[in-house]
Coordinates of C-alpha atoms in Angstrom, one line a residue:
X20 CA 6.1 21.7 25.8
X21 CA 9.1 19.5 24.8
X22 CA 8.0 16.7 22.6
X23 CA 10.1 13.2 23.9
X24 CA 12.7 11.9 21.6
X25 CA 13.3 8.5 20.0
X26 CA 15.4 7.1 22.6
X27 CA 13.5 8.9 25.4
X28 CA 10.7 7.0 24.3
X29 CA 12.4 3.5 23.8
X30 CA 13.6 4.4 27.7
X31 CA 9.6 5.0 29.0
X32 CA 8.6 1.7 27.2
X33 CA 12.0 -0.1 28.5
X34 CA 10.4 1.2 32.7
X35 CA 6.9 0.3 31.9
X36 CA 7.4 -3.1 30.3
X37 CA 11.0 -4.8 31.2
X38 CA 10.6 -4.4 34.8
X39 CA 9.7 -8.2 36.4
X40 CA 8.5 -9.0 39.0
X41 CA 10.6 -10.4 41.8
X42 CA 11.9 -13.4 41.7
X43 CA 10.7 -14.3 38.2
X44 CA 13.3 -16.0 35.6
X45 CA 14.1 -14.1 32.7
X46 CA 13.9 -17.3 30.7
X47 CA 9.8 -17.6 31.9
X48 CA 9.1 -13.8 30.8
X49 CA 10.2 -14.4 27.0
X50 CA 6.3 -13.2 26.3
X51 CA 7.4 -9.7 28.2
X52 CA 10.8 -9.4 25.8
X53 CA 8.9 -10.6 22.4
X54 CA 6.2 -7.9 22.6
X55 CA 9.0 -5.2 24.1
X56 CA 11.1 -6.3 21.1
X57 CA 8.3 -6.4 18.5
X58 CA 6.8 -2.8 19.0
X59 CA 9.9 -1.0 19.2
X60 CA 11.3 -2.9 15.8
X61 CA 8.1 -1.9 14.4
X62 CA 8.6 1.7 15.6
X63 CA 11.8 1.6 14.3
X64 CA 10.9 0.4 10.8
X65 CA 8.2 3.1 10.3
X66 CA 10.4 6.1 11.1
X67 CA 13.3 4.1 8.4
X68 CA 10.0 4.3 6.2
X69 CA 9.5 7.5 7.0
X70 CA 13.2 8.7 5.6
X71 CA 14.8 8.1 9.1
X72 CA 19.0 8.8 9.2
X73 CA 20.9 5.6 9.3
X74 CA 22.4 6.6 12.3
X75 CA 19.5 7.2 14.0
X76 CA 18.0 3.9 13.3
X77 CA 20.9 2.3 14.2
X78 CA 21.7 3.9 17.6
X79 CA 18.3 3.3 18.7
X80 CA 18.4 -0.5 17.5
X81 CA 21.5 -0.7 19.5
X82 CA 19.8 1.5 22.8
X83 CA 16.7 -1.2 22.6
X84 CA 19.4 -4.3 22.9
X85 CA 20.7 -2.7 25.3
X86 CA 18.0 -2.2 27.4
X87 CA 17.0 -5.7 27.4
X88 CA 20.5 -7.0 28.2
X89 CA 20.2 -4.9 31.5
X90 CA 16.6 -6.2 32.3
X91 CA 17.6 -9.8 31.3
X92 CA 20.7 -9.7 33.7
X93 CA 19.0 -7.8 36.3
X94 CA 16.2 -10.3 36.5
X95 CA 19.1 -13.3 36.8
X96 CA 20.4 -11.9 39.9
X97 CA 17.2 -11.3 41.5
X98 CA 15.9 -14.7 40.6
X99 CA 19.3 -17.0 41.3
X100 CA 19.5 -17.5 45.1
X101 CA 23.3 -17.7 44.4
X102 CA 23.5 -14.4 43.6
X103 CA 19.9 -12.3 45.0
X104 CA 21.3 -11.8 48.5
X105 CA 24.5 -11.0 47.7
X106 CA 26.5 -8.3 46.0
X107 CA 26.9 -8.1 42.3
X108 CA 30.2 -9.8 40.8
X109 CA 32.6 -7.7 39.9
X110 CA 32.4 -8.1 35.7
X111 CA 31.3 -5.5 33.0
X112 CA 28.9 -6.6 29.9
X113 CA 30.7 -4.8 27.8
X114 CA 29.5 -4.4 23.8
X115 CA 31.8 -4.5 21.5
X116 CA 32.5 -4.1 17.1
X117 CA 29.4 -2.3 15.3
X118 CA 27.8 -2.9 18.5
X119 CA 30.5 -1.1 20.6
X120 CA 30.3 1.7 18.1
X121 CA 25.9 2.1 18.9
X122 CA 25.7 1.3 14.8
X123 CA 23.3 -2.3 14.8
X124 CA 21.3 -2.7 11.6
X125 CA 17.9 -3.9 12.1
X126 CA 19.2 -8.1 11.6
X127 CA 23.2 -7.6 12.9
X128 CA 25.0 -9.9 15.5
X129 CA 25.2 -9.0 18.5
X130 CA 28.9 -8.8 20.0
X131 CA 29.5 -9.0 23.8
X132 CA 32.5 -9.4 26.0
X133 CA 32.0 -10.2 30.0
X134 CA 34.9 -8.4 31.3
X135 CA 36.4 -9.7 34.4
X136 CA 38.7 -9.8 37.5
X137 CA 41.1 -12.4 37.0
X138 CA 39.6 -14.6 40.3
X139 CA 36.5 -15.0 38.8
X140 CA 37.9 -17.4 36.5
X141 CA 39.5 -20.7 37.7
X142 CA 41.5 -23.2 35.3
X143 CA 39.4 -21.8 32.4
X144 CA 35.9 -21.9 33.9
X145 CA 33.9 -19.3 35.4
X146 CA 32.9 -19.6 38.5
X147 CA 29.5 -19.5 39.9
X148 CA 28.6 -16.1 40.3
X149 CA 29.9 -15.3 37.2
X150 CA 28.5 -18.4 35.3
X151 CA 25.0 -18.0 36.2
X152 CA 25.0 -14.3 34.9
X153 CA 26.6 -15.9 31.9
X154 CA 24.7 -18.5 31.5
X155 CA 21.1 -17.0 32.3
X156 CA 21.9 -13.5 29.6
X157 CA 22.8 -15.8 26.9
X158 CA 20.3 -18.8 27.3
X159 CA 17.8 -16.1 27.3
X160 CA 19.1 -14.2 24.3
X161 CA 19.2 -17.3 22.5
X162 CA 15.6 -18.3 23.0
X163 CA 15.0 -14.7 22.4
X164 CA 16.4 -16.0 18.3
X165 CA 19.2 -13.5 18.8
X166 CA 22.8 -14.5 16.9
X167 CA 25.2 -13.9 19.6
X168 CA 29.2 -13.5 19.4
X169 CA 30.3 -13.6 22.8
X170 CA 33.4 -13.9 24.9
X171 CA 34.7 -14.2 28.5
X172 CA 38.2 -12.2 29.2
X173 CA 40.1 -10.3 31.7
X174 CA 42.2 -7.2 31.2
X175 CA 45.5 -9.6 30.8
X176 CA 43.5 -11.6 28.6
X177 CA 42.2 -8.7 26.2
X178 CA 45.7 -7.6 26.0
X179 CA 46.6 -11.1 24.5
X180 CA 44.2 -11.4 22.3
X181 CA 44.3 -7.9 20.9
X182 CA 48.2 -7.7 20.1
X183 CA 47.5 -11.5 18.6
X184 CA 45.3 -10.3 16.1
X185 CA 43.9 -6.8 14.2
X186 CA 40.2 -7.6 13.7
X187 CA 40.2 -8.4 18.1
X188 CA 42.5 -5.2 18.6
X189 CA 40.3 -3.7 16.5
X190 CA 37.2 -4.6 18.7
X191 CA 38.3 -3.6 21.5
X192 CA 39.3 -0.2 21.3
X193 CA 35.3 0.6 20.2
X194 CA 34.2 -1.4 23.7
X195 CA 31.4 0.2 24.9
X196 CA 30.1 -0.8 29.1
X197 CA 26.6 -1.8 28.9
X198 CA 26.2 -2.7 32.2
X199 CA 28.5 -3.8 35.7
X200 CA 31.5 -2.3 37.3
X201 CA 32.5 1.3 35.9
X202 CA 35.7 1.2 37.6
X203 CA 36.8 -2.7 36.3
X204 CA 36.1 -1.1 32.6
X205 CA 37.7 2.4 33.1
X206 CA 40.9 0.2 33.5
X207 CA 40.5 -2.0 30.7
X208 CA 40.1 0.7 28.8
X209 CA 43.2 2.6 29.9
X210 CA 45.5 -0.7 30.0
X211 CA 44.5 -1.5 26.1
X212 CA 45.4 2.3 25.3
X213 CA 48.7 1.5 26.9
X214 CA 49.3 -2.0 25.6
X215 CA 47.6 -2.1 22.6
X216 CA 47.7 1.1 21.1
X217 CA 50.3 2.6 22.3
X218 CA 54.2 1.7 20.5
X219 CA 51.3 -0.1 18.2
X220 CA 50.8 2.7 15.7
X221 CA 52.8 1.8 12.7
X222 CA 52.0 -1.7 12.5
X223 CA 48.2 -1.3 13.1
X224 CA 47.9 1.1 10.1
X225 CA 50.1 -1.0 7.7
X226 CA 47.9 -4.1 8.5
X227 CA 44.5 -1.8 8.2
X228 CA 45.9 -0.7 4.7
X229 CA 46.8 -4.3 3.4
X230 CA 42.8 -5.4 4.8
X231 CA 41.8 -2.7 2.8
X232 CA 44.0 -3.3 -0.1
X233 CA 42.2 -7.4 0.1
X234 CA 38.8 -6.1 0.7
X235 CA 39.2 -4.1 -2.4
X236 CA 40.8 -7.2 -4.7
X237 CA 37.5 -9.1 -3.1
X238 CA 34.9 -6.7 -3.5
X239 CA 36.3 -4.6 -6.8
X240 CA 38.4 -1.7 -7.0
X241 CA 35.8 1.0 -7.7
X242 CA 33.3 2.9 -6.3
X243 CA 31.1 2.7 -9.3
X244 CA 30.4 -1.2 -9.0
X245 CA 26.8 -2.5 -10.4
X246 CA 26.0 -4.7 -7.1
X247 CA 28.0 -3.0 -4.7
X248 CA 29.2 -4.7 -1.2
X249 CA 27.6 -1.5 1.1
X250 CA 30.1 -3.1 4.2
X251 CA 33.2 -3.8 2.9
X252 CA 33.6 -2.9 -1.0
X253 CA 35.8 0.4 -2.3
X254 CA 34.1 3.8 -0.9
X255 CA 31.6 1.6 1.9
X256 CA 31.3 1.6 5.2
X257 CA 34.7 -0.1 6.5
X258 CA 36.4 2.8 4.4
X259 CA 34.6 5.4 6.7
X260 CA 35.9 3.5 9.7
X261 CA 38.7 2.5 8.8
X262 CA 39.3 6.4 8.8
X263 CA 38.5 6.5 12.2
X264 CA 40.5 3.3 13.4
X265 CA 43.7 4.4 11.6
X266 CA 43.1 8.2 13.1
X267 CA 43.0 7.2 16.6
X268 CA 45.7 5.2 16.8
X269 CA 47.8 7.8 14.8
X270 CA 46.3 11.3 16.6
X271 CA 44.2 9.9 19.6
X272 CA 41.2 11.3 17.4
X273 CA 38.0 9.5 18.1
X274 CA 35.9 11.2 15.4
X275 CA 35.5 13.6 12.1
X276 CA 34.5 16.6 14.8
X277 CA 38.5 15.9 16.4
X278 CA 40.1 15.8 13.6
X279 CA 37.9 19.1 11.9
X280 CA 39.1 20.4 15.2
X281 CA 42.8 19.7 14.2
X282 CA 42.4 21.5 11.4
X283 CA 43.0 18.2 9.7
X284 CA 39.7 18.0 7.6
X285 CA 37.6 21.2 6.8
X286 CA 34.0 21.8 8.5
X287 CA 32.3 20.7 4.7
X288 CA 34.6 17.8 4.1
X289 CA 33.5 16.5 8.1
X290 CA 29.6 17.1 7.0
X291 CA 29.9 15.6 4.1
X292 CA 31.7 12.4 5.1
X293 CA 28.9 12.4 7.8
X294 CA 26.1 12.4 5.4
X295 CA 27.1 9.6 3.5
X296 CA 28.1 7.8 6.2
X297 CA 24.8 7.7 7.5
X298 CA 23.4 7.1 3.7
X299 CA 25.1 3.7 3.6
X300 CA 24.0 3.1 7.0
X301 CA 20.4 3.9 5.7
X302 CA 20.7 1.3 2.5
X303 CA 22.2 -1.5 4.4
X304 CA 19.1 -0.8 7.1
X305 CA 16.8 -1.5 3.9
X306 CA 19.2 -4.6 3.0
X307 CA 18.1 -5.9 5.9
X308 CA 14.4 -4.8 5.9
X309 CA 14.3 -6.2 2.6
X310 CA 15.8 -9.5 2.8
X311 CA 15.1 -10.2 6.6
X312 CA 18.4 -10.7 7.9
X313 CA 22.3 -9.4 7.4
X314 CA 22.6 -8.4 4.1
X315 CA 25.3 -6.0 2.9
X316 CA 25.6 -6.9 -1.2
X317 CA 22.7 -4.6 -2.5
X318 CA 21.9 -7.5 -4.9
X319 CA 21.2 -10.1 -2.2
X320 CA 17.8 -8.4 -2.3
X321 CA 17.0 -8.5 -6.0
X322 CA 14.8 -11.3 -5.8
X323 CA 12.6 -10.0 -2.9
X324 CA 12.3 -6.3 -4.5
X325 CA 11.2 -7.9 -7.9
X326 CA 9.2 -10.2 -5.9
X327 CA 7.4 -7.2 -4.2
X328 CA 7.9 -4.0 -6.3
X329 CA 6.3 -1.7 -4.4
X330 CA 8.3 -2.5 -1.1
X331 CA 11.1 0.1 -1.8
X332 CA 9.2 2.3 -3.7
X333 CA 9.3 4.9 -0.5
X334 CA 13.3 4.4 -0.2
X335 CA 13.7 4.9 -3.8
X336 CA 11.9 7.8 -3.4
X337 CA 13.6 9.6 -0.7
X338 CA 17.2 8.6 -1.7
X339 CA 16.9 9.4 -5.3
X340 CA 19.5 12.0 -5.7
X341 CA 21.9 11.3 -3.3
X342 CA 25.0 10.6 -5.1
X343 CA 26.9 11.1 -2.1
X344 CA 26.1 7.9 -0.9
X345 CA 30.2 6.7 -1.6
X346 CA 32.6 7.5 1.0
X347 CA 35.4 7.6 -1.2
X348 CA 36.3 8.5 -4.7
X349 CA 37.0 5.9 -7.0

């Protein structure tokens, strides 16, 4: 008999426990969300415990969110007599940054985009439908003590705001739907590949290589450093995506298996860019156990590991050895 996996089982608990029942507020069922989120954190940290992948963690941290963003706005429309009887706006939640990629560390923001039609906004304001889903996901999340980065945009409006800026453009072309209209995020998603991306290519790689030429005068040139910054320093995380970023926009690629594929990287190169990859993911996930909240400078957690020396014993343990947890030579 097939045993379940992780996210099979975060999906059972999501049917058993974040169903409401009709008519009831999301806001007045915080109880329901609380013990939801608490046992699956809890499940979570005990498999990190237990020398869990860092991708693994962090694409079931990001499945969990999810689920209760579906539940939360679910239980809005069947609440709101605006919206119960009628058909659901046309809009797509729509995840987006490390979110967008599935990778959430146990304490990250969360970073959401309500995609919509252009008529559902008037002189800047949403209207009604559209506010009340708005409104009723994030006054929820935010007496759920989530940190929320959110915005409100339609295609014309991504467009904008991703040829105005890198980081946005950036954003954007990791969206992810969460939940609403497939069709209304299909085309977002092909407009930005032909507005954004497209005739883009040059520029967006020169300005990902100057970021990464300021991130290493910030954060120190080598991959060697005492206190390293896991996120953003020489050979960290933002090295391994900016990889992929820089990739896509140049071959279409979309990961280390396309490019193997293209003959571009060798099958052991791919694996072991993989494995420390999901190293780094691993440390910042005990960054974050350790200090209890968004941590990615491995000193930030000096105090509390001297504090309690036997905390990080078990990581110690299981990652001794792994010197391939740099992305990059220095």
């Amino acid at each position: 008999m097939r045993m379940p996996t992780l996210l099979e089982k975060i999906q059972t608990h999501a049917d058993e426990r974040l169903v409401l029942p009709p008519t009831a507020s999301p806001r007045n069922e915080l109880a329901r969300y609380k013990r939801f989120l608490k046992i699956e954190t809890h499940r979570l940290k005990i498999l990190h415990r237990g020398g869990g992948d860092g991708r693994e963690i962090c694409r079931a941290r990001s499945v969990i969110i999810d689920l209760v963003l579906q539940s939360i706005l679910k239980g809005v429309k069947n609440s709101s007599p605006l919206l119960s009887n009628n058909p659901w706006p046309v809009f797509s939640l729509v995840a987006i940054g490390g979110y967008g990629r599935a990778e959430l560390n146990p304490h990250s923001d969360i970073d959401i985009m309500f995609l919509h039609e252009s008529d559902m906004v008037s002189q800047g304001k949403a209207r009604p439908p559209l506010a009340e889903l708005l409104d009723g996901l994030l006054y929820t999340l935010w007496d759920l003590g989530f940190k929320v980065g959110h915005s409100v945009r339609s295609i014309d409006d991504c467009v904008s705001v991703a040829n105005s800026d890198m980081q946005s453009k950036t954003a954007l072309i990791e969206a992810r739907r969460i939940f609403g209209d497939q069709t209304l995020f299909d085309r977002f998603s092909r407009t930005v590949l032909a507005k954004c991306v497209t005739g883009h290519e040059n520029e967006y790689i020169a300005a990902r290589l100057e970021d990464q030429a300021a991130r290493r005068a910030k954060y120190g040139n080598s991959a060697f450093m005492q206190e390293p910054n896991i996120k953003n320093g020489c050979g960290g995380l933002r090295d391994y995506q900016n990889l992929l970023w820089m990739s896509h926009f140049k071959y279409r690629t979309r990961s280390l298996l396309e490019l193997e594929q293209r003959e571009m990287i060798s099958a052991g190169e791919r694996k072991q860019l993989d494995a420390a990859y999901g190293f780094l993911l691993r440390v910042r996930n005990e960054l974050h156990y350790l200090s209890n909240h968004a941590g990615t400078r491995s000193g930030e957690a000096s105090s509390r590991r001297r504090s309690q020396p036997g905390v990080s014993r078990p990581f110690c343990r299981q990652t001794r050895g792994k010197v391939h947890g740099r992305i990059l030579p220095p």
